[in-house]
mmCIF file of C-alpha atoms and ligand atoms in Angstrom:
data_model
loop_
_atom_site.group_PDB
_atom_site.id
_atom_site.type_symbol
_atom_site.label_atom_id
_atom_site.label_comp_id
_atom_site.label_asym_id
_atom_site.label_seq_id
_atom_site.Cartn_x
_atom_site.Cartn_y
_atom_site.Cartn_z
ATOM 1 C CA MET A 1 0.000 0.000 0.000
ATOM 2 C CA ILE A 2 1.378 3.430 -0.901
ATOM 3 C CA PRO A 3 0.681 5.412 2.254
ATOM 4 C CA PHE A 4 -0.932 8.783 2.152
ATOM 5 C CA ASN A 5 1.811 10.440 4.211
ATOM 6 C CA LYS A 6 5.316 9.607 5.451
ATOM 7 C CA ALA A 7 7.788 11.903 7.181
ATOM 8 C CA SER A 8 11.155 12.473 5.479
ATOM 9 C CA ILE A 9 13.871 11.799 8.055
ATOM 10 C CA THR A 10 17.592 11.578 7.290
ATOM 11 C CA LYS A 11 20.779 11.270 9.291
ATOM 12 C CA ILE A 12 20.819 15.058 9.676
ATOM 13 C CA GLU A 13 17.732 15.033 11.946
ATOM 14 C CA ASN A 14 19.152 11.971 13.767
ATOM 15 C CA GLU A 15 22.447 13.737 14.452
ATOM 16 C CA TYR A 16 20.820 16.909 15.743
ATOM 17 C CA VAL A 17 18.375 15.056 17.993
ATOM 18 C CA PHE A 18 21.221 12.919 19.362
ATOM 19 C CA ASP A 19 23.268 16.064 19.987
ATOM 20 C CA ALA A 20 20.316 17.806 21.662
ATOM 21 C CA LEU A 21 20.044 14.921 24.132
ATOM 22 C CA SER A 22 23.424 15.897 25.561
ATOM 23 C CA LYS A 23 22.428 19.551 25.994
ATOM 24 C CA LYS A 24 19.708 21.562 27.702
ATOM 25 C CA LEU A 25 16.583 19.455 27.225
ATOM 26 C CA CYS A 26 13.817 21.886 28.106
ATOM 27 C CA GLY A 27 12.521 24.586 25.777
ATOM 28 C CA ASP A 28 14.248 27.641 24.321
ATOM 29 C CA GLY A 29 17.711 26.105 24.063
ATOM 30 C CA GLU A 30 20.323 26.200 21.316
ATOM 31 C CA TYR A 31 18.232 24.409 18.687
ATOM 32 C CA THR A 32 15.164 26.581 19.239
ATOM 33 C CA ARG A 33 17.352 29.651 18.616
ATOM 34 C CA LYS A 34 18.803 27.994 15.506
ATOM 35 C CA VAL A 35 15.293 27.371 14.171
ATOM 36 C CA TYR A 36 14.411 31.069 14.639
ATOM 37 C CA ASN A 37 17.581 32.090 12.858
ATOM 38 C CA SER A 38 16.847 29.778 9.919
ATOM 39 C CA PHE A 39 13.302 31.074 9.596
ATOM 40 C CA LEU A 40 14.617 34.631 9.653
ATOM 41 C CA THR A 41 17.430 34.196 7.140
ATOM 42 C CA LYS A 42 15.772 31.679 4.845
ATOM 43 C CA LEU A 43 12.124 32.724 4.911
ATOM 44 C CA GLN A 44 12.195 36.291 6.276
ATOM 45 C CA VAL A 45 9.920 35.198 9.138
ATOM 46 C CA LYS A 46 10.602 37.110 12.351
ATOM 47 C CA ASN A 47 8.862 37.468 15.729
ATOM 48 C CA MET A 48 8.270 33.725 15.852
ATOM 49 C CA LEU A 49 7.926 31.476 18.899
ATOM 50 C CA LEU A 50 7.938 27.687 18.702
ATOM 51 C CA THR A 51 4.955 26.042 20.385
ATOM 52 C CA THR A 52 3.924 22.509 21.274
ATOM 53 C CA SER A 53 1.436 22.459 18.370
ATOM 54 C CA CYS A 54 -0.349 24.722 15.926
ATOM 55 C CA SER A 55 -3.466 24.130 18.026
ATOM 56 C CA HIS A 56 -1.651 25.677 20.991
ATOM 57 C CA ALA A 57 -0.367 28.541 18.852
ATOM 58 C CA LEU A 58 -3.986 29.199 17.865
ATOM 59 C CA ASP A 59 -5.039 29.029 21.529
ATOM 60 C CA MET A 60 -2.410 31.676 22.269
ATOM 61 C CA THR A 61 -3.756 33.961 19.534
ATOM 62 C CA ALA A 62 -7.219 33.914 21.110
ATOM 63 C CA ILE A 63 -5.732 34.930 24.486
ATOM 64 C CA LEU A 64 -3.566 37.622 22.877
ATOM 65 C CA ALA A 65 -6.477 39.022 20.862
ATOM 66 C CA ASP A 66 -8.436 39.203 24.126
ATOM 67 C CA ILE A 67 -11.250 37.148 22.649
ATOM 68 C CA LYS A 68 -14.039 36.839 25.187
ATOM 69 C CA LYS A 69 -17.409 35.214 25.772
ATOM 70 C CA ASP A 70 -19.996 36.074 23.088
ATOM 71 C CA ASP A 71 -17.456 37.635 20.715
ATOM 72 C CA GLU A 72 -18.037 36.580 17.115
ATOM 73 C CA ILE A 73 -15.218 35.234 14.975
ATOM 74 C CA ILE A 74 -15.426 34.859 11.194
ATOM 75 C CA VAL A 75 -13.863 31.604 10.039
ATOM 76 C CA PRO A 76 -14.351 29.051 7.256
ATOM 77 C CA SER A 77 -16.291 25.942 8.235
ATOM 78 C CA TYR A 78 -13.940 23.974 5.985
ATOM 79 C CA THR A 79 -11.021 23.758 8.416
ATOM 80 C CA PHE A 80 -9.471 21.679 11.150
ATOM 81 C CA VAL A 81 -11.233 21.858 14.541
ATOM 82 C CA SER A 82 -8.293 23.637 16.186
ATOM 83 C CA THR A 83 -8.939 26.881 14.283
ATOM 84 C CA VAL A 84 -12.319 27.158 15.994
ATOM 85 C CA ASN A 85 -11.543 25.491 19.345
ATOM 86 C CA ALA A 86 -9.005 28.260 19.991
ATOM 87 C CA PHE A 87 -11.642 30.943 20.442
ATOM 88 C CA ALA A 88 -14.595 28.656 21.340
ATOM 89 C CA LEU A 89 -12.583 27.703 24.440
ATOM 90 C CA ARG A 90 -12.866 31.355 25.462
ATOM 91 C CA GLY A 91 -16.618 31.416 24.950
ATOM 92 C CA ALA A 92 -16.607 33.068 21.536
ATOM 93 C CA LYS A 93 -18.892 32.007 18.700
ATOM 94 C CA PRO A 94 -17.815 30.907 15.221
ATOM 95 C CA VAL A 95 -19.520 32.705 12.365
ATOM 96 C CA PHE A 96 -18.901 30.361 9.474
ATOM 97 C CA CYS A 97 -18.123 31.906 6.113
ATOM 98 C CA GLU A 98 -18.510 30.228 2.730
ATOM 99 C CA ILE A 99 -15.395 29.178 0.762
ATOM 100 C CA GLU A 100 -14.307 29.739 -2.836
ATOM 101 C CA LYS A 101 -14.738 26.504 -4.768
ATOM 102 C CA GLU A 102 -11.540 27.174 -6.745
ATOM 103 C CA THR A 103 -9.161 27.252 -3.741
ATOM 104 C CA MET A 104 -11.290 25.927 -0.852
ATOM 105 C CA ASN A 105 -10.187 29.080 1.019
ATOM 106 C CA ILE A 106 -12.509 31.533 2.791
ATOM 107 C CA ASP A 107 -14.405 33.655 0.242
ATOM 108 C CA ALA A 108 -13.227 37.191 1.028
ATOM 109 C CA ASN A 109 -16.216 38.615 -0.866
ATOM 110 C CA LYS A 110 -18.605 37.027 1.640
ATOM 111 C CA ILE A 111 -16.936 38.208 4.851
ATOM 112 C CA GLU A 112 -18.269 41.733 5.179
ATOM 113 C CA GLU A 113 -21.945 40.705 5.229
ATOM 114 C CA LEU A 114 -21.211 38.571 8.345
ATOM 115 C CA ILE A 115 -19.779 41.402 10.429
ATOM 116 C CA THR A 116 -21.824 42.601 13.425
ATOM 117 C CA SER A 117 -21.068 44.800 16.435
ATOM 118 C CA LYS A 118 -19.842 41.615 18.191
ATOM 119 C CA THR A 119 -17.263 40.615 15.566
ATOM 120 C CA LYS A 120 -13.737 40.597 16.954
ATOM 121 C CA ALA A 121 -11.506 38.778 14.460
ATOM 122 C CA ILE A 122 -11.201 36.961 11.154
ATOM 123 C CA TYR A 123 -9.303 33.646 11.033
ATOM 124 C CA PRO A 124 -8.436 32.873 7.381
ATOM 125 C CA VAL A 125 -7.060 29.353 6.782
ATOM 126 C CA HIS A 126 -4.534 28.869 3.946
ATOM 127 C CA TYR A 127 -5.863 25.553 2.690
ATOM 128 C CA ALA A 128 -3.341 23.226 0.991
ATOM 129 C CA GLY A 129 -0.679 25.911 1.426
ATOM 130 C CA VAL A 130 -2.436 28.351 -0.923
ATOM 131 C CA ILE A 131 -2.690 31.774 0.709
ATOM 132 C CA CYS A 132 -6.115 33.435 1.008
ATOM 133 C CA ASP A 133 -7.018 36.707 -0.704
ATOM 134 C CA MET A 134 -5.305 38.610 2.118
ATOM 135 C CA ASP A 135 -5.399 42.177 0.739
ATOM 136 C CA LYS A 136 -9.193 42.008 0.594
ATOM 137 C CA ILE A 137 -9.400 40.423 4.045
ATOM 138 C CA ILE A 138 -7.046 42.957 5.642
ATOM 139 C CA ASP A 139 -8.870 45.850 4.000
ATOM 140 C CA ILE A 140 -12.178 44.653 5.501
ATOM 141 C CA ALA A 141 -10.530 44.080 8.893
ATOM 142 C CA ARG A 142 -8.988 47.563 8.982
ATOM 143 C CA ARG A 143 -12.281 49.234 8.080
ATOM 144 C CA HIS A 144 -14.104 47.355 10.870
ATOM 145 C CA ASN A 145 -11.271 47.356 13.425
ATOM 146 C CA LEU A 146 -10.896 43.557 13.488
ATOM 147 C CA MET A 147 -7.853 41.367 14.089
ATOM 148 C CA VAL A 148 -6.676 39.073 11.267
ATOM 149 C CA ILE A 149 -5.171 35.816 12.501
ATOM 150 C CA GLU A 150 -3.832 33.431 9.863
ATOM 151 C CA ASP A 151 -4.120 29.705 10.320
ATOM 152 C CA ALA A 152 -1.050 28.951 8.217
ATOM 153 C CA ALA A 153 -0.728 25.399 9.606
ATOM 154 C CA GLN A 154 -0.334 24.034 6.076
ATOM 155 C CA ALA A 155 1.375 27.001 4.453
ATOM 156 C CA VAL A 156 4.975 27.065 5.727
ATOM 157 C CA GLY A 157 7.073 28.298 2.796
ATOM 158 C CA SER A 158 4.211 29.774 0.749
ATOM 159 C CA VAL A 159 4.539 33.431 -0.240
ATOM 160 C CA TYR A 160 1.904 36.103 -0.898
ATOM 161 C CA LYS A 161 2.402 38.614 -3.745
ATOM 162 C CA GLY A 162 6.079 37.725 -4.115
ATOM 163 C CA ASN A 163 7.132 39.177 -0.761
ATOM 164 C CA TYR A 164 5.066 38.147 2.225
ATOM 165 C CA PRO A 165 5.514 34.720 3.832
ATOM 166 C CA ALA A 166 2.332 32.972 4.970
ATOM 167 C CA GLY A 167 1.724 33.660 8.646
ATOM 168 C CA THR A 168 3.309 37.132 8.555
ATOM 169 C CA ILE A 169 0.583 38.967 6.633
ATOM 170 C CA GLY A 170 -2.102 39.394 9.312
ATOM 171 C CA ASP A 171 -1.704 40.529 12.922
ATOM 172 C CA MET A 172 -0.714 37.011 13.955
ATOM 173 C CA GLY A 173 -0.089 33.711 12.231
ATOM 174 C CA CYS A 174 0.295 30.061 13.209
ATOM 175 C CA TYR A 175 2.296 27.174 11.715
ATOM 176 C CA SER A 176 2.064 23.438 12.267
ATOM 177 C CA PHE A 177 5.068 21.119 12.412
ATOM 178 C CA HIS A 178 2.958 18.011 12.962
ATOM 179 C CA GLU A 179 4.167 14.766 11.396
ATOM 180 C CA THR A 180 1.817 15.254 8.441
ATOM 181 C CA LYS A 181 3.153 18.703 7.538
ATOM 182 C CA ASN A 182 5.966 19.576 5.090
ATOM 183 C CA TYR A 183 8.467 20.256 7.893
ATOM 184 C CA SER A 184 7.973 18.298 11.062
ATOM 185 C CA MET A 185 9.052 17.919 14.667
ATOM 186 C CA GLY A 186 6.518 15.150 15.320
ATOM 187 C CA GLU A 187 4.133 17.432 17.173
ATOM 188 C CA GLY A 188 4.803 21.160 17.187
ATOM 189 C CA GLY A 189 3.951 24.557 15.840
ATOM 190 C CA ALA A 190 4.764 28.235 15.974
ATOM 191 C CA ILE A 191 3.109 31.570 16.527
ATOM 192 C CA ILE A 192 4.176 34.720 14.678
ATOM 193 C CA VAL A 193 3.160 38.076 16.126
ATOM 194 C CA LYS A 194 3.575 41.329 14.220
ATOM 195 C CA ASP A 195 3.140 43.918 16.977
ATOM 196 C CA LYS A 196 6.168 44.201 19.310
ATOM 197 C CA GLU A 197 4.100 44.725 22.467
ATOM 198 C CA ILE A 198 1.787 41.807 21.697
ATOM 199 C CA PHE A 199 4.879 39.700 20.944
ATOM 200 C CA LYS A 200 6.167 40.434 24.468
ATOM 201 C CA GLN A 201 2.798 39.290 25.806
ATOM 202 C CA ALA A 202 3.088 36.120 23.715
ATOM 203 C CA GLU A 203 6.420 35.306 25.356
ATOM 204 C CA ILE A 204 4.747 35.591 28.755
ATOM 205 C CA ILE A 205 1.678 33.502 27.898
ATOM 206 C CA ARG A 206 3.911 30.779 26.437
ATOM 207 C CA GLU A 207 5.973 30.594 29.643
ATOM 208 C CA LYS A 208 3.159 29.853 32.120
ATOM 209 C CA GLY A 209 2.243 33.533 32.326
ATOM 210 C CA THR A 210 5.686 34.536 33.620
ATOM 211 C CA ASP A 211 8.486 36.783 32.341
ATOM 212 C CA ARG A 212 10.903 33.843 32.425
ATOM 213 C CA SER A 213 12.022 34.536 28.824
ATOM 214 C CA GLN A 214 13.211 37.991 29.857
ATOM 215 C CA PHE A 215 14.891 36.490 32.938
ATOM 216 C CA ILE A 216 16.774 33.959 30.777
ATOM 217 C CA ARG A 217 17.985 36.798 28.522
ATOM 218 C CA GLY A 218 19.207 38.640 31.654
ATOM 219 C CA GLU A 219 16.735 41.503 31.193
ATOM 220 C CA VAL A 220 15.179 41.080 34.673
ATOM 221 C CA ASP A 221 16.811 39.677 37.825
ATOM 222 C CA LYS A 222 13.928 37.372 38.812
ATOM 223 C CA TYR A 223 10.830 36.083 37.115
ATOM 224 C CA THR A 224 7.285 36.238 38.334
ATOM 225 C CA TRP A 225 3.634 35.666 37.398
ATOM 226 C CA LYS A 226 2.576 38.476 35.056
ATOM 227 C CA ALA A 227 -0.519 37.197 33.206
ATOM 228 C CA ILE A 228 -2.562 34.081 32.544
ATOM 229 C CA GLY A 229 -0.704 31.533 30.475
ATOM 230 C CA SER A 230 0.343 27.938 30.129
ATOM 231 C CA SER A 231 3.288 25.816 29.059
ATOM 232 C CA PHE A 232 3.290 26.214 25.298
ATOM 233 C CA LEU A 233 7.008 25.760 24.609
ATOM 234 C CA PRO A 234 8.395 22.531 23.167
ATOM 235 C CA SER A 235 11.523 20.704 24.295
ATOM 236 C CA ASP A 236 14.762 21.576 22.513
ATOM 237 C CA ILE A 237 14.969 17.903 21.426
ATOM 238 C CA LEU A 238 11.983 18.506 19.152
ATOM 239 C CA ALA A 239 13.444 21.808 17.990
ATOM 240 C CA ALA A 240 16.577 19.857 16.978
ATOM 241 C CA MET A 241 14.509 17.634 14.717
ATOM 242 C CA LEU A 242 12.822 20.678 13.176
ATOM 243 C CA TYR A 243 16.180 22.378 12.677
ATOM 244 C CA GLY A 244 17.289 19.383 10.618
ATOM 245 C CA GLN A 245 14.131 19.624 8.531
ATOM 246 C CA ILE A 246 14.593 23.360 7.938
ATOM 247 C CA GLU A 247 18.223 22.792 6.918
ATOM 248 C CA ARG A 248 16.702 20.508 4.265
ATOM 249 C CA PHE A 249 14.043 23.108 3.402
ATOM 250 C CA ASP A 250 14.879 23.410 -0.320
ATOM 251 C CA GLU A 251 15.412 19.681 -0.810
ATOM 252 C CA ILE A 252 12.080 18.772 0.818
ATOM 253 C CA MET A 253 10.236 21.543 -1.054
ATOM 254 C CA GLN A 254 11.720 20.472 -4.415
ATOM 255 C CA LYS A 255 10.904 16.801 -3.909
ATOM 256 C CA ARG A 256 7.304 17.589 -2.937
ATOM 257 C CA MET A 257 7.019 19.986 -5.869
ATOM 258 C CA ASN A 258 8.171 17.222 -8.248
ATOM 259 C CA VAL A 259 5.385 14.944 -7.009
ATOM 260 C CA TRP A 260 2.794 17.747 -7.169
ATOM 261 C CA ASN A 261 3.824 18.704 -10.717
ATOM 262 C CA ALA A 262 3.824 15.091 -11.894
ATOM 263 C CA TYR A 263 0.241 14.629 -10.648
ATOM 264 C CA ASN A 264 -0.837 17.973 -12.044
ATOM 265 C CA ASP A 265 0.580 17.306 -15.526
ATOM 266 C CA ALA A 266 -0.830 13.791 -15.625
ATOM 267 C CA PHE A 267 -4.354 14.890 -14.700
ATOM 268 C CA GLU A 268 -4.635 17.726 -17.237
ATOM 269 C CA GLU A 269 -6.187 15.334 -19.747
ATOM 270 C CA LEU A 270 -8.710 14.025 -17.214
ATOM 271 C CA GLU A 271 -9.681 17.596 -16.354
ATOM 272 C CA LYS A 272 -10.302 18.355 -20.042
ATOM 273 C CA LYS A 273 -12.596 15.315 -20.159
ATOM 274 C CA GLU A 274 -14.375 16.693 -17.053
ATOM 275 C CA LYS A 275 -13.508 13.612 -14.991
ATOM 276 C CA LEU A 276 -11.958 15.715 -12.251
ATOM 277 C CA ILE A 277 -10.883 19.247 -11.346
ATOM 278 C CA ARG A 278 -7.261 20.031 -10.408
ATOM 279 C CA PRO A 279 -6.193 22.471 -7.667
ATOM 280 C CA TYR A 280 -6.152 26.145 -8.605
ATOM 281 C CA VAL A 281 -3.368 28.465 -7.427
ATOM 282 C CA PRO A 282 -4.233 32.180 -7.825
ATOM 283 C CA GLU A 283 -1.518 34.533 -9.110
ATOM 284 C CA TYR A 284 -1.190 36.286 -5.737
ATOM 285 C CA SER A 285 0.059 33.148 -3.942
ATOM 286 C CA THR A 286 2.727 30.541 -4.416
ATOM 287 C CA HIS A 287 2.027 27.096 -2.981
ATOM 288 C CA ASN A 288 4.309 24.765 -1.045
ATOM 289 C CA ALA A 289 3.142 21.416 -2.451
ATOM 290 C CA HIS A 290 1.648 20.573 0.907
ATOM 291 C CA MET A 291 -1.198 18.640 -0.587
ATOM 292 C CA TYR A 292 -2.426 17.307 -3.919
ATOM 293 C CA TYR A 293 -6.191 17.018 -4.106
ATOM 294 C CA ILE A 294 -8.654 16.401 -6.891
ATOM 295 C CA ILE A 295 -12.324 17.367 -7.019
ATOM 296 C CA LEU A 296 -14.462 14.539 -8.404
ATOM 297 C CA PRO A 297 -17.868 14.948 -10.112
ATOM 298 C CA THR A 298 -19.902 13.804 -7.072
ATOM 299 C CA LYS A 299 -19.478 12.605 -3.497
ATOM 300 C CA GLU A 300 -20.518 9.103 -4.621
ATOM 301 C CA VAL A 301 -17.726 9.028 -7.225
ATOM 302 C CA ARG A 302 -15.254 10.250 -4.565
ATOM 303 C CA ASP A 303 -16.282 7.634 -1.979
ATOM 304 C CA ASP A 304 -16.162 4.904 -4.608
ATOM 305 C CA MET A 305 -12.713 6.024 -5.752
ATOM 306 C CA ILE A 306 -11.276 5.746 -2.235
ATOM 307 C CA ILE A 307 -12.293 2.068 -2.179
ATOM 308 C CA LYS A 308 -11.047 1.379 -5.726
ATOM 309 C CA LEU A 309 -7.701 3.103 -5.090
ATOM 310 C CA ARG A 310 -7.256 1.067 -1.925
ATOM 311 C CA GLU A 311 -7.813 -2.113 -3.956
ATOM 312 C CA LYS A 312 -5.019 -0.915 -6.259
ATOM 313 C CA GLY A 313 -2.653 -0.333 -3.320
ATOM 314 C CA VAL A 314 -3.065 3.439 -3.018
ATOM 315 C CA GLN A 315 -4.194 5.081 0.200
ATOM 316 C CA SER A 316 -6.256 8.216 -0.444
ATOM 317 C CA VAL A 317 -8.162 10.251 2.107
ATOM 318 C CA PHE A 318 -10.628 13.088 2.476
ATOM 319 C CA HIS A 319 -11.149 15.737 5.132
ATOM 320 C CA TYR A 320 -12.615 17.931 6.689
ATOM 321 C CA MET A 321 -16.205 17.277 7.697
ATOM 322 C CA PRO A 322 -17.469 20.882 7.484
ATOM 323 C CA LEU A 323 -17.546 22.113 11.072
ATOM 324 C CA HIS A 324 -20.992 23.712 10.768
ATOM 325 C CA THR A 325 -22.485 20.243 10.161
ATOM 326 C CA SER A 326 -20.747 18.687 13.201
ATOM 327 C CA PRO A 327 -22.513 18.197 16.569
ATOM 328 C CA MET A 328 -20.632 21.257 17.868
ATOM 329 C CA GLY A 329 -21.598 23.274 14.779
ATOM 330 C CA GLU A 330 -25.226 22.422 15.503
ATOM 331 C CA LYS A 331 -24.815 23.695 19.068
ATOM 332 C CA PHE A 332 -23.790 27.025 17.551
ATOM 333 C CA GLY A 333 -27.055 27.055 15.572
ATOM 334 C CA TYR A 334 -25.869 25.721 12.205
ATOM 335 C CA LYS A 335 -27.286 22.893 10.116
ATOM 336 C CA GLU A 336 -26.665 21.120 6.849
ATOM 337 C CA GLY A 337 -27.610 23.340 3.912
ATOM 338 C CA ASN A 338 -26.245 26.555 5.484
ATOM 339 C CA LEU A 339 -23.063 26.578 3.388
ATOM 340 C CA PRO A 340 -23.793 24.754 0.122
ATOM 341 C CA ILE A 341 -20.403 25.299 -1.572
ATOM 342 C CA THR A 342 -18.481 24.112 1.484
ATOM 343 C CA GLU A 343 -20.696 21.049 1.806
ATOM 344 C CA GLU A 344 -20.582 20.120 -1.865
ATOM 345 C CA TYR A 345 -16.836 20.556 -2.406
ATOM 346 C CA ALA A 346 -15.861 18.945 0.913
ATOM 347 C CA GLY A 347 -17.838 15.932 -0.302
ATOM 348 C CA ARG A 348 -16.103 15.794 -3.687
ATOM 349 C CA LEU A 349 -12.494 16.346 -2.590
ATOM 350 C CA LEU A 350 -9.944 13.540 -2.533
ATOM 351 C CA ARG A 351 -6.336 13.798 -1.325
ATOM 352 C CA LEU A 352 -3.659 11.680 -2.961
ATOM 353 C CA PRO A 353 -0.416 10.405 -1.380
ATOM 354 C CA MET A 354 1.941 13.348 -0.971
ATOM 355 C CA TRP A 355 5.327 13.151 0.691
ATOM 356 C CA ALA A 356 8.865 14.115 -0.215
ATOM 357 C CA ASP A 357 10.337 10.626 -0.650
ATOM 358 C CA LEU A 358 7.644 9.172 -2.925
ATOM 359 C CA SER A 359 9.537 7.411 -5.703
ATOM 360 C CA GLU A 360 8.859 8.018 -9.405
ATOM 361 C CA ASP A 361 7.437 4.491 -9.625
ATOM 362 C CA GLU A 362 5.071 5.139 -6.741
ATOM 363 C CA VAL A 363 3.901 8.411 -8.287
ATOM 364 C CA LEU A 364 3.270 6.574 -11.550
ATOM 365 C CA THR A 365 1.322 3.872 -9.713
ATOM 366 C CA VAL A 366 -0.910 6.545 -8.158
ATOM 367 C CA ILE A 367 -1.413 8.301 -11.502
ATOM 368 C CA ASN A 368 -2.291 5.066 -13.310
ATOM 369 C CA ALA A 369 -4.631 4.002 -10.518
ATOM 370 C CA VAL A 370 -6.511 7.324 -10.714
ATOM 371 C CA ARG A 371 -6.700 7.066 -14.535
ATOM 372 C CA GLU A 372 -8.106 3.545 -14.305
ATOM 373 C CA CYS A 373 -10.735 4.678 -11.790
ATOM 374 C CA CYS A 374 -11.923 7.660 -13.858
HETATM 375 C C1 LIG B 401 -5.700 24.103 9.041
HETATM 376 C C2 LIG B 401 -5.132 23.477 10.279
HETATM 377 N N1 LIG B 401 -5.129 24.176 11.421
HETATM 378 C C3 LIG B 401 -4.619 23.658 12.554
HETATM 379 C C4 LIG B 401 -4.100 22.388 12.590
HETATM 380 C C5 LIG B 401 -3.578 21.841 13.890
HETATM 381 O O1 LIG B 401 -2.205 21.598 13.848
HETATM 382 P P1 LIG B 401 -1.472 20.797 15.016
HETATM 383 O O2 LIG B 401 -1.700 19.333 14.764
HETATM 384 O O3 LIG B 401 -0.024 21.184 14.891
HETATM 385 O O4 LIG B 401 -2.058 21.239 16.305
HETATM 386 C C6 LIG B 401 -4.080 21.619 11.418
HETATM 387 C C7 LIG B 401 -3.558 20.245 11.449
HETATM 388 O O5 LIG B 401 -3.768 19.433 10.610
HETATM 389 C C8 LIG B 401 -4.608 22.179 10.231
HETATM 390 O O6 LIG B 401 -4.616 21.489 9.077
#
């Protein structure tokens, strides 16, 4: 069976993790600093803090944005639960926005009509590593005094309008370094905060609500409880693994891109015959080959194809169940039929195996299996 996902680990990650075991094991050690430096020099990402997961980074954003009970947050329903849990945990309500069928990203043209006096923030999600229509979103946010918080879990390495890395465009952004992501530390993530004062707050929240980070830098002579917070910082052992992955940034990106391009070229013909639709990447965003998905003519065809591909030795998957149709979505007053585009396209989407070390033979097997099923 060709698995759907497999992490790419070499002796580089092994060496760094082994080395980290002989050093300071808790968070914010040598390897964490090296990761920040790599992100700064390689990707122009600054003001970043590693976290134990993207879910935790998102939780931090809701605390930092001072999201409170009964606030309303505009978010796509087509996303991972963590995007919404972050602010629902603080008593806020998701206001689900429809997506664009071309990118599966939040439809920026449908945001403004959802804004009320209770709206506090917009959480765009860069699905499949394709960045949302951020200029439009930020323009709306500025006019209505709202925070923009990017769920860039899948978008590490993607760039907006040639200059702006995913996660650095809004007021805050979050990355995931989960095993299934392009660059991994097993479980992990990061928060990026634009405003210097809010960044200082982020350091405190991440360190159990204390100014321990300042203490470690020698900026204060003792540390104390300054705000609410938790333990959101990962061990330096995990940072060592991530450092190895980021050292291999170009290699991993290129290998994934080769797989993505091979699928995309092979399926052009099937798209012309209207057997499937390929992913669309708008001119304002690059993509990072995080995912290769196809949109099939109906949900029945999609479900059937998963079974047929499995019989041919190819593992394919779908996600997400639109959150507004989940039991929790219902509790927030939503029901099936509320977001027809989200529901239809979530039902037709199929994800194919996508990982850096897929061999040419394996890619060909997947392509042939899809062709035979169409
Ligand atoms: C869009 C999105 N947001 C958040 C997350 C959560 O990431 P993590 O597993 O690092 O908490 C994921 C994970 O798949 C995701 O795809």
